PDB file of C-alpha atoms and ligand atoms in Angstrom:
ATOM      1  CA  MET A 405      15.770 -30.194  -4.629  1.00 94.00           C
ATOM      2  CA  SER A 406      13.889 -27.141  -3.299  1.00 97.00           C
ATOM      3  CA  PHE A 407      15.693 -24.074  -1.933  1.00 98.00           C
ATOM      4  CA  SER A 408      14.621 -25.043   1.600  1.00 98.00           C
ATOM      5  CA  GLU A 409      16.156 -28.485   1.159  1.00 98.00           C
ATOM      6  CA  ARG A 410      19.363 -27.048  -0.328  1.00 98.00           C
ATOM      7  CA  ILE A 411      20.002 -24.531   2.445  1.00 98.00           C
ATOM      8  CA  TRP A 412      19.254 -27.170   5.064  1.00 98.00           C
ATOM      9  CA  LYS A 413      21.692 -29.550   3.375  1.00 98.00           C
ATOM     10  CA  THR A 414      24.433 -26.888   3.493  1.00 98.00           C
ATOM     11  CA  ALA A 415      23.558 -26.081   7.108  1.00 98.00           C
ATOM     12  CA  GLU A 416      24.003 -29.749   8.011  1.00 97.00           C
ATOM     13  CA  ALA A 417      27.212 -30.148   5.983  1.00 97.00           C
ATOM     14  CA  ASN A 418      28.816 -26.987   7.432  1.00 97.00           C
ATOM     15  CA  LYS A 419      27.233 -27.465  10.870  1.00 97.00           C
ATOM     16  CA  SER A 420      26.085 -23.860  10.747  1.00 98.00           C
ATOM     17  CA  ARG A 421      22.830 -21.924  10.840  1.00 98.00           C
ATOM     18  CA  THR A 422      24.485 -18.650   9.888  1.00 98.00           C
ATOM     19  CA  VAL A 423      23.366 -16.716   6.831  1.00 98.00           C
ATOM     20  CA  LEU A 424      26.104 -14.159   6.243  1.00 98.00           C
ATOM     21  CA  ALA A 425      24.763 -10.642   5.562  1.00 98.00           C
ATOM     22  CA  LEU A 426      27.362  -9.401   3.091  1.00 98.00           C
ATOM     23  CA  ASP A 427      26.788  -5.701   3.755  1.00 96.00           C
ATOM     24  CA  LEU A 428      30.300  -4.414   3.144  1.00 96.00           C
ATOM     25  CA  GLU A 429      30.484  -0.652   2.651  1.00 92.00           C
ATOM     26  CA  GLU A 430      33.023   0.323   0.059  1.00 90.00           C
ATOM     27  CA  HIS A 431      32.432   2.738  -2.767  1.00 86.00           C
ATOM     28  CA  ASP A 432      35.120   1.544  -5.152  1.00 93.00           C
ATOM     29  CA  PRO A 433      33.486  -1.394  -6.961  1.00 93.00           C
ATOM     30  CA  LYS A 434      36.783  -3.196  -7.572  1.00 94.00           C
ATOM     31  CA  GLN A 435      37.756  -3.013  -3.901  1.00 96.00           C
ATOM     32  CA  LEU A 436      34.252  -4.062  -2.895  1.00 96.00           C
ATOM     33  CA  ALA A 437      34.403  -7.113  -5.162  1.00 96.00           C
ATOM     34  CA  ILE A 438      37.815  -8.090  -3.795  1.00 96.00           C
ATOM     35  CA  LYS A 439      36.718  -7.637  -0.165  1.00 97.00           C
ATOM     36  CA  SER A 440      33.494  -9.579  -0.742  1.00 97.00           C
ATOM     37  CA  GLU A 441      35.353 -12.467  -2.347  1.00 97.00           C
ATOM     38  CA  GLU A 442      38.027 -12.530   0.367  1.00 98.00           C
ATOM     39  CA  LEU A 443      35.399 -12.587   3.097  1.00 98.00           C
ATOM     40  CA  LEU A 444      33.427 -15.376   1.436  1.00 98.00           C
ATOM     41  CA  GLN A 445      36.574 -17.454   0.969  1.00 98.00           C
ATOM     42  CA  LYS A 446      37.444 -16.974   4.661  1.00 97.00           C
ATOM     43  CA  VAL A 447      34.079 -17.762   6.234  1.00 98.00           C
ATOM     44  CA  GLY A 448      32.442 -19.941   3.554  1.00 98.00           C
ATOM     45  CA  LYS A 449      32.932 -23.219   5.451  1.00 98.00           C
ATOM     46  CA  HIS A 450      31.348 -21.789   8.585  1.00 98.00           C
ATOM     47  CA  ILE A 451      28.090 -20.429   7.166  1.00 98.00           C
ATOM     48  CA  CYS A 452      25.120 -21.965   5.352  1.00 98.00           C
ATOM     49  CA  ALA A 453      24.163 -19.202   2.891  1.00 98.00           C
ATOM     50  CA  VAL A 454      24.935 -15.645   1.912  1.00 98.00           C
ATOM     51  CA  LYS A 455      22.418 -12.789   1.861  1.00 98.00           C
ATOM     52  CA  ILE A 456      23.102  -9.773  -0.311  1.00 98.00           C
ATOM     53  CA  ASN A 457      21.518  -6.352   0.154  1.00 96.00           C
ATOM     54  CA  ARG A 458      20.630  -3.770  -2.470  1.00 95.00           C
ATOM     55  CA  GLN A 459      23.612  -1.681  -1.351  1.00 92.00           C
ATOM     56  CA  LEU A 460      26.009  -4.309  -2.724  1.00 94.00           C
ATOM     57  CA  ALA A 461      24.011  -4.678  -5.929  1.00 94.00           C
ATOM     58  CA  MET A 462      24.035  -0.910  -6.372  1.00 93.00           C
ATOM     59  CA  SER A 463      27.787  -0.586  -5.890  1.00 94.00           C
ATOM     60  CA  LEU A 464      28.917  -3.696  -7.782  1.00 95.00           C
ATOM     61  CA  GLY A 465      26.484  -3.598 -10.677  1.00 94.00           C
ATOM     62  CA  MET A 466      24.598  -6.672 -11.814  1.00 95.00           C
ATOM     63  CA  ARG A 467      26.917  -7.997 -14.566  1.00 95.00           C
ATOM     64  CA  GLY A 468      30.625  -8.409 -14.022  1.00 94.00           C
ATOM     65  CA  GLY A 469      30.140  -7.603 -10.320  1.00 95.00           C
ATOM     66  CA  LEU A 470      27.237  -9.048  -8.345  1.00 97.00           C
ATOM     67  CA  ASP A 471      26.957 -12.082 -10.645  1.00 98.00           C
ATOM     68  CA  ARG A 472      30.571 -13.033  -9.769  1.00 97.00           C
ATOM     69  CA  VAL A 473      29.810 -12.935  -6.058  1.00 98.00           C
ATOM     70  CA  VAL A 474      26.821 -15.208  -6.673  1.00 98.00           C
ATOM     71  CA  ASP A 475      29.020 -17.570  -8.724  1.00 98.00           C
ATOM     72  CA  LEU A 476      31.606 -17.672  -5.945  1.00 98.00           C
ATOM     73  CA  ALA A 477      28.897 -18.450  -3.371  1.00 98.00           C
ATOM     74  CA  HIS A 478      27.802 -21.363  -5.560  1.00 98.00           C
ATOM     75  CA  GLU A 479      31.403 -22.588  -5.976  1.00 98.00           C
ATOM     76  CA  LEU A 480      31.523 -22.701  -2.175  1.00 98.00           C
ATOM     77  CA  ALA A 481      28.216 -24.645  -2.221  1.00 97.00           C
ATOM     78  CA  LEU A 482      26.391 -21.745  -0.565  1.00 98.00           C
ATOM     79  CA  PRO A 483      22.880 -20.688  -1.640  1.00 98.00           C
ATOM     80  CA  ALA A 484      22.638 -16.957  -2.485  1.00 98.00           C
ATOM     81  CA  ILE A 485      19.689 -14.947  -1.183  1.00 98.00           C
ATOM     82  CA  MET A 486      18.872 -11.522  -2.635  1.00 98.00           C
ATOM     83  CA  ASP A 487      17.512  -9.204   0.016  1.00 98.00           C
ATOM     84  CA  ALA A 488      15.543  -6.987  -2.377  1.00 98.00           C
ATOM     85  CA  LYS A 489      12.684  -6.420   0.118  1.00 98.00           C
ATOM     86  CA  LEU A 490      10.358  -6.176  -2.890  1.00 98.00           C
ATOM     87  CA  ASN A 491       7.335  -4.072  -2.054  1.00 97.00           C
ATOM     88  CA  ASP A 492       5.917  -2.579  -5.234  1.00 98.00           C
ATOM     89  CA  VAL A 493       3.279  -3.294  -7.879  1.00 98.00           C
ATOM     90  CA  GLY A 494       3.430  -6.479  -9.935  1.00 98.00           C
ATOM     91  CA  HIS A 495       5.327  -5.497 -13.084  1.00 98.00           C
ATOM     92  CA  THR A 496       8.253  -3.782 -11.331  1.00 98.00           C
ATOM     93  CA  ASN A 497       8.499  -6.562  -8.744  1.00 98.00           C
ATOM     94  CA  GLU A 498       8.550  -9.047 -11.597  1.00 98.00           C
ATOM     95  CA  PHE A 499      11.363  -7.218 -13.379  1.00 98.00           C
ATOM     96  CA  MET A 500      13.461  -7.137 -10.198  1.00 98.00           C
ATOM     97  CA  ALA A 501      12.848 -10.813  -9.407  1.00 98.00           C
ATOM     98  CA  ARG A 502      13.621 -11.857 -12.973  1.00 98.00           C
ATOM     99  CA  SER A 503      16.832  -9.795 -13.048  1.00 98.00           C
ATOM    100  CA  PHE A 504      18.132 -11.270  -9.792  1.00 98.00           C
ATOM    101  CA  PHE A 505      17.149 -14.832 -10.741  1.00 98.00           C
ATOM    102  CA  ASP A 506      18.842 -14.326 -14.141  1.00 98.00           C
ATOM    103  CA  ILE A 507      22.208 -13.784 -12.444  1.00 98.00           C
ATOM    104  CA  GLY A 508      21.749 -16.899 -10.336  1.00 98.00           C
ATOM    105  CA  PHE A 509      20.119 -15.956  -7.024  1.00 98.00           C
ATOM    106  CA  ASP A 510      18.406 -18.914  -5.380  1.00 98.00           C
ATOM    107  CA  ALA A 511      15.914 -16.916  -3.319  1.00 98.00           C
ATOM    108  CA  ILE A 512      14.572 -13.395  -3.051  1.00 98.00           C
ATOM    109  CA  ILE A 513      13.195 -11.537  -0.043  1.00 98.00           C
ATOM    110  CA  ALA A 514       9.948  -9.576  -0.405  1.00 98.00           C
ATOM    111  CA  SER A 515       7.561  -7.714   1.876  1.00 98.00           C
ATOM    112  CA  PRO A 516       4.085  -9.261   2.060  1.00 98.00           C
ATOM    113  CA  VAL A 517       2.655  -5.806   2.722  1.00 96.00           C
ATOM    114  CA  ALA A 518       2.377  -5.387  -1.080  1.00 96.00           C
ATOM    115  CA  GLY A 519      -0.313  -8.109  -1.096  1.00 97.00           C
ATOM    116  CA  TRP A 520      -0.917 -10.814  -3.685  1.00 98.00           C
ATOM    117  CA  GLU A 521      -2.901  -9.484  -6.638  1.00 98.00           C
ATOM    118  CA  ASN A 522      -0.702  -7.341  -8.879  1.00 98.00           C
ATOM    119  CA  GLY A 523       1.769  -7.263  -5.987  1.00 98.00           C
ATOM    120  CA  LEU A 524       3.743 -10.391  -5.159  1.00 98.00           C
ATOM    121  CA  ASP A 525       1.841 -12.780  -7.430  1.00 98.00           C
ATOM    122  CA  SER A 526       4.362 -12.092 -10.203  1.00 98.00           C
ATOM    123  CA  VAL A 527       7.328 -12.722  -7.896  1.00 98.00           C
ATOM    124  CA  PHE A 528       6.005 -16.111  -6.801  1.00 98.00           C
ATOM    125  CA  ALA A 529       5.220 -16.971 -10.436  1.00 98.00           C
ATOM    126  CA  GLN A 530       8.831 -16.160 -11.421  1.00 98.00           C
ATOM    127  CA  ALA A 531      10.246 -18.137  -8.504  1.00 98.00           C
ATOM    128  CA  ASN A 532       7.982 -21.155  -8.943  1.00 98.00           C
ATOM    129  CA  SER A 533       8.603 -21.450 -12.678  1.00 98.00           C
ATOM    130  CA  ARG A 534      12.393 -21.365 -12.175  1.00 97.00           C
ATOM    131  CA  GLY A 535      12.787 -23.525  -9.061  1.00 97.00           C
ATOM    132  CA  ARG A 536      13.724 -20.529  -6.905  1.00 98.00           C
ATOM    133  CA  ALA A 537      12.242 -19.323  -3.614  1.00 98.00           C
ATOM    134  CA  VAL A 538      10.549 -16.334  -2.015  1.00 98.00           C
ATOM    135  CA  ILE A 539      11.169 -15.454   1.629  1.00 99.00           C
ATOM    136  CA  LEU A 540       8.807 -12.960   3.286  1.00 98.00           C
ATOM    137  CA  LEU A 541       9.529 -10.274   5.853  1.00 98.00           C
ATOM    138  CA  VAL A 542       7.201 -10.813   8.805  1.00 98.00           C
ATOM    139  CA  TYR A 543       8.673  -8.832  11.738  1.00 98.00           C
ATOM    140  CA  MET A 544      11.690  -6.543  11.586  1.00 98.00           C
ATOM    141  CA  SER A 545      14.448  -6.481  14.180  1.00 98.00           C
ATOM    142  CA  ASN A 546      14.697  -2.736  14.864  1.00 98.00           C
ATOM    143  CA  PRO A 547      12.941  -1.150  17.890  1.00 97.00           C
ATOM    144  CA  GLY A 548      10.718   0.985  15.625  1.00 98.00           C
ATOM    145  CA  ALA A 549       9.279  -2.132  13.959  1.00 97.00           C
ATOM    146  CA  GLU A 550       6.755  -2.542  16.772  1.00 96.00           C
ATOM    147  CA  ALA A 551       4.861   0.548  15.585  1.00 97.00           C
ATOM    148  CA  PHE A 552       3.598  -1.401  12.575  1.00 97.00           C
ATOM    149  CA  TYR A 553       4.123  -5.149  12.980  1.00 97.00           C
ATOM    150  CA  SER A 554       2.354  -5.308  16.366  1.00 96.00           C
ATOM    151  CA  ILE A 555      -0.780  -3.385  15.360  1.00 96.00           C
ATOM    152  CA  VAL A 556      -3.849  -5.524  15.967  1.00 96.00           C
ATOM    153  CA  GLY A 557      -6.279  -5.608  13.062  1.00 91.00           C
ATOM    154  CA  ALA A 558      -8.582  -7.731  10.944  1.00 88.00           C
ATOM    155  CA  HIS A 559     -10.262  -7.981   7.561  1.00 81.00           C
ATOM    156  CA  GLY A 560     -14.049  -7.582   7.807  1.00 82.00           C
ATOM    157  CA  ARG A 561     -15.455  -9.752  10.565  1.00 79.00           C
ATOM    158  CA  GLU A 562     -12.375 -11.827  11.257  1.00 86.00           C
ATOM    159  CA  THR A 563     -11.000 -11.938  14.784  1.00 92.00           C
ATOM    160  CA  PRO A 564      -8.400  -9.173  15.161  1.00 94.00           C
ATOM    161  CA  ARG A 565      -4.790 -10.368  15.206  1.00 95.00           C
ATOM    162  CA  PRO A 566      -1.390  -8.660  15.258  1.00 97.00           C
ATOM    163  CA  VAL A 567      -0.173  -7.628  11.788  1.00 97.00           C
ATOM    164  CA  PHE A 568       2.754 -10.051  11.993  1.00 98.00           C
ATOM    165  CA  GLU A 569       0.315 -12.964  12.386  1.00 97.00           C
ATOM    166  CA  LEU A 570      -1.622 -11.815   9.311  1.00 96.00           C
ATOM    167  CA  LEU A 571       1.664 -11.611   7.377  1.00 97.00           C
ATOM    168  CA  THR A 572       2.651 -15.087   8.592  1.00 98.00           C
ATOM    169  CA  GLU A 573      -0.659 -16.459   7.338  1.00 96.00           C
ATOM    170  CA  MET A 574       0.047 -14.900   3.925  1.00 97.00           C
ATOM    171  CA  ALA A 575       3.446 -16.627   3.888  1.00 98.00           C
ATOM    172  CA  ILE A 576       1.766 -19.979   4.578  1.00 98.00           C
ATOM    173  CA  GLN A 577      -1.000 -19.427   2.021  1.00 98.00           C
ATOM    174  CA  TRP A 578       1.366 -18.252  -0.723  1.00 98.00           C
ATOM    175  CA  LYS A 579       3.812 -21.107  -0.021  1.00 98.00           C
ATOM    176  CA  ALA A 580       6.797 -18.920   0.810  1.00 98.00           C
ATOM    177  CA  GLN A 581       9.939 -20.917   1.589  1.00 98.00           C
ATOM    178  CA  GLY A 582      10.788 -18.881   4.665  1.00 98.00           C
ATOM    179  CA  VAL A 583       9.936 -15.903   6.841  1.00 99.00           C
ATOM    180  CA  VAL A 584      12.137 -13.231   8.407  1.00 99.00           C
ATOM    181  CA  VAL A 585      11.522 -12.461  12.093  1.00 98.00           C
ATOM    182  CA  GLY A 586      13.918 -10.305  14.133  1.00 98.00           C
ATOM    183  CA  ALA A 587      16.084 -12.142  16.654  1.00 98.00           C
ATOM    184  CA  THR A 588      15.317  -9.261  19.012  1.00 98.00           C
ATOM    185  CA  LYS A 589      11.757 -10.633  19.392  1.00 98.00           C
ATOM    186  CA  PRO A 590      11.990 -14.209  20.739  1.00 98.00           C
ATOM    187  CA  GLU A 591       8.316 -14.169  21.771  1.00 98.00           C
ATOM    188  CA  VAL A 592       7.315 -13.320  18.186  1.00 98.00           C
ATOM    189  CA  ILE A 593       9.603 -16.075  16.863  1.00 98.00           C
ATOM    190  CA  SER A 594       7.830 -18.603  19.146  1.00 98.00           C
ATOM    191  CA  ARG A 595       4.401 -17.494  17.957  1.00 98.00           C
ATOM    192  CA  VAL A 596       5.441 -17.569  14.284  1.00 98.00           C
ATOM    193  CA  ARG A 597       6.923 -21.059  14.786  1.00 98.00           C
ATOM    194  CA  GLU A 598       3.567 -22.201  16.242  1.00 98.00           C
ATOM    195  CA  LEU A 599       1.768 -20.820  13.201  1.00 98.00           C
ATOM    196  CA  VAL A 600       4.099 -22.114  10.452  1.00 98.00           C
ATOM    197  CA  GLY A 601       4.817 -25.519  12.000  1.00 98.00           C
ATOM    198  CA  PRO A 602       8.182 -27.262  11.985  1.00 97.00           C
ATOM    199  CA  GLY A 603       8.876 -27.236   8.230  1.00 95.00           C
ATOM    200  CA  MET A 604       9.303 -23.571   7.340  1.00 98.00           C
ATOM    201  CA  GLY A 605      12.621 -21.738   7.728  1.00 98.00           C
ATOM    202  CA  ILE A 606      12.574 -18.781  10.118  1.00 98.00           C
ATOM    203  CA  TYR A 607      15.434 -16.370   9.335  1.00 99.00           C
ATOM    204  CA  SER A 608      16.403 -14.071  12.199  1.00 98.00           C
ATOM    205  CA  PRO A 609      18.531 -10.953  11.819  1.00 98.00           C
ATOM    206  CA  GLY A 610      19.472  -8.602  14.641  1.00 98.00           C
ATOM    207  CA  VAL A 611      22.000 -10.570  16.696  1.00 96.00           C
ATOM    208  CA  GLY A 612      25.245  -9.000  17.839  1.00 90.00           C
ATOM    209  CA  ALA A 613      25.256  -5.348  16.768  1.00 90.00           C
ATOM    210  CA  GLN A 614      21.465  -4.974  17.214  1.00 97.00           C
ATOM    211  CA  GLY A 615      21.398  -6.693  20.593  1.00 96.00           C
ATOM    212  CA  GLY A 616      19.473  -9.902  19.829  1.00 97.00           C
ATOM    213  CA  ASP A 617      20.577 -13.065  21.642  1.00 97.00           C
ATOM    214  CA  PRO A 618      21.348 -15.796  19.067  1.00 97.00           C
ATOM    215  CA  GLY A 619      20.824 -18.661  21.533  1.00 96.00           C
ATOM    216  CA  LYS A 620      17.422 -17.321  22.606  1.00 97.00           C
ATOM    217  CA  ALA A 621      16.350 -16.876  18.978  1.00 98.00           C
ATOM    218  CA  LEU A 622      17.316 -20.461  18.111  1.00 98.00           C
ATOM    219  CA  ARG A 623      15.608 -21.828  21.220  1.00 97.00           C
ATOM    220  CA  ALA A 624      12.471 -19.811  20.399  1.00 98.00           C
ATOM    221  CA  GLY A 625      12.282 -21.474  16.979  1.00 98.00           C
ATOM    222  CA  SER A 626      14.545 -19.669  14.507  1.00 98.00           C
ATOM    223  CA  THR A 627      16.093 -21.966  11.934  1.00 98.00           C
ATOM    224  CA  TYR A 628      18.759 -19.553  10.677  1.00 98.00           C
ATOM    225  CA  LEU A 629      20.489 -16.438  12.001  1.00 98.00           C
ATOM    226  CA  ILE A 630      21.240 -13.595   9.569  1.00 98.00           C
ATOM    227  CA  ILE A 631      24.508 -12.048  10.758  1.00 98.00           C
ATOM    228  CA  GLY A 632      26.480  -9.156   9.306  1.00 98.00           C
ATOM    229  CA  ARG A 633      28.661  -6.824  11.377  1.00 97.00           C
ATOM    230  CA  ALA A 634      29.353  -9.359  14.135  1.00 97.00           C
ATOM    231  CA  ILE A 635      31.201 -11.376  11.478  1.00 98.00           C
ATOM    232  CA  TYR A 636      32.563  -9.014   8.810  1.00 97.00           C
ATOM    233  CA  GLY A 637      33.308  -6.291  11.379  1.00 97.00           C
ATOM    234  CA  ALA A 638      35.144  -8.639  13.746  1.00 97.00           C
ATOM    235  CA  PRO A 639      38.954  -8.507  13.946  1.00 97.00           C
ATOM    236  CA  GLU A 640      38.972 -12.141  12.783  1.00 97.00           C
ATOM    237  CA  PRO A 641      35.809 -12.850  10.779  1.00 98.00           C
ATOM    238  CA  GLU A 642      36.573 -16.554  10.463  1.00 98.00           C
ATOM    239  CA  ARG A 643      36.863 -16.964  14.224  1.00 97.00           C
ATOM    240  CA  ALA A 644      33.623 -14.971  14.729  1.00 97.00           C
ATOM    241  CA  ALA A 645      31.814 -17.188  12.206  1.00 98.00           C
ATOM    242  CA  MET A 646      33.148 -20.272  14.019  1.00 97.00           C
ATOM    243  CA  GLU A 647      31.815 -18.974  17.332  1.00 97.00           C
ATOM    244  CA  PHE A 648      28.301 -18.690  15.883  1.00 97.00           C
ATOM    245  CA  GLN A 649      28.765 -22.142  14.387  1.00 92.00           C
ATOM    246  CA  GLY A 650      29.461 -23.380  17.925  1.00 86.00           C
ATOM    247  CA  LEU A 651      25.875 -22.505  18.919  1.00 87.00           C
ATOM    248  CA  VAL A 652      24.506 -25.455  16.991  1.00 83.00           C
ATOM    249  CA  SER A 653      27.239 -28.095  16.975  1.00 64.00           C
TER     250      SER A 653
HETATM  251  O1  O7M B 777      24.037  -8.260  11.778  1.00 62.03           O
HETATM  252  P1  O7M B 777      23.818  -6.838  11.331  1.00 62.03           P
HETATM  253  O2  O7M B 777      23.019  -6.029  12.279  1.00 62.03           O
HETATM  254  O3  O7M B 777      25.092  -6.156  10.924  1.00 62.03           O
HETATM  255  O4  O7M B 777      23.011  -6.924   9.944  1.00 62.03           O
HETATM  256  C1  O7M B 777      21.717  -7.428   9.891  1.00 62.03           C
HETATM  257  C2  O7M B 777      21.315  -7.753   8.475  1.00 62.03           C
HETATM  258  O5  O7M B 777      19.974  -8.217   8.507  1.00 62.03           O
HETATM  259  C3  O7M B 777      21.342  -6.589   7.497  1.00 62.03           C
HETATM  260  O6  O7M B 777      21.695  -7.110   6.225  1.00 62.03           O
HETATM  261  C4  O7M B 777      19.908  -6.089   7.467  1.00 62.03           C
HETATM  262  O7  O7M B 777      19.551  -5.577   6.215  1.00 62.03           O
HETATM  263  C5  O7M B 777      19.134  -7.390   7.729  1.00 62.03           C
HETATM  264  N1  O7M B 777      17.844  -7.210   8.442  1.00 62.03           N
HETATM  265  C6  O7M B 777      17.788  -6.603   9.658  1.00 62.03           C
HETATM  266  O8  O7M B 777      18.801  -6.192  10.237  1.00 62.03           O
HETATM  267  N2  O7M B 777      16.570  -6.459  10.269  1.00 62.03           N
HETATM  268  C7  O7M B 777      15.420  -6.877   9.708  1.00 62.03           C
HETATM  269  O9  O7M B 777      14.372  -6.733  10.301  1.00 62.03           O
HETATM  270  C8  O7M B 777      15.460  -7.510   8.477  1.00 62.03           C
HETATM  271  C9  O7M B 777      16.678  -7.720   7.870  1.00 62.03           C
HETATM  272  C10 O7M B 777      16.662  -8.545   6.711  1.00 62.03           C
HETATM  273  O10 O7M B 777      17.537  -9.306   6.391  1.00 62.03           O
HETATM  274  O11 O7M B 777      15.542  -8.505   6.015  1.00 62.03           O
HETATM  275  C11 O7M B 777      15.314  -9.411   5.013  1.00 62.03           C
END
């Protein structure tokens, strides 16, 4: 079963489109591991996947730390997505992808801005040979994102298009298993949905703390919502996760 099929299966089983952004801030690695595990145990039934940032990887360490969080996600039947935002030359991207796949991650997030040749080619090769997935960042959720992602440009004689459309076309061509588009940009989500068709997962961060409207994002075409502070920062994370679950049931 592909990553896209697995996350969809969990979304259906848990009646949830929420990818939990596990961005806990805690410098003591032991405390961080305990808090991460407690949170996952609490909200696991109400989400469809967990996304982990570099900050958690940095604090927990790969072995004996991050790998245990990934194992726990899998015990709870949740796919684990590594938000590495890879954006370098081929050999270092490859090392990062291999290291995260080695400890069990099901998918990795990269920035298509690095391009294919000696950029993301090695990441897709790693993912494809191991039955894992690559998700590409197409439009960020923060207000400053417009300065780059909305620039209109073209290669050679092609018709000029906004950068995010060019990045979406790369995602289609390279057979990414998902794209990230900020929930703060419903009009961009609609356009990306038109371009990718019904089959590709659109992952939208930026709801709650960043002001995006989850209902609008889903109606515009997002498949999944990436949610952090509005869940782990809530007085009762489980209740908060259940409220987001209510958007789709
Ligand atoms: O819900 P929040 O605002 O507490 O957290 C949002 C999460 O989504 C956090 O983990 C960010 O790193 C991530 N994110 C954005 O907030 N905006 C983006 O444009 C992209 C991401 C992301 O997940 O990129 C892959």
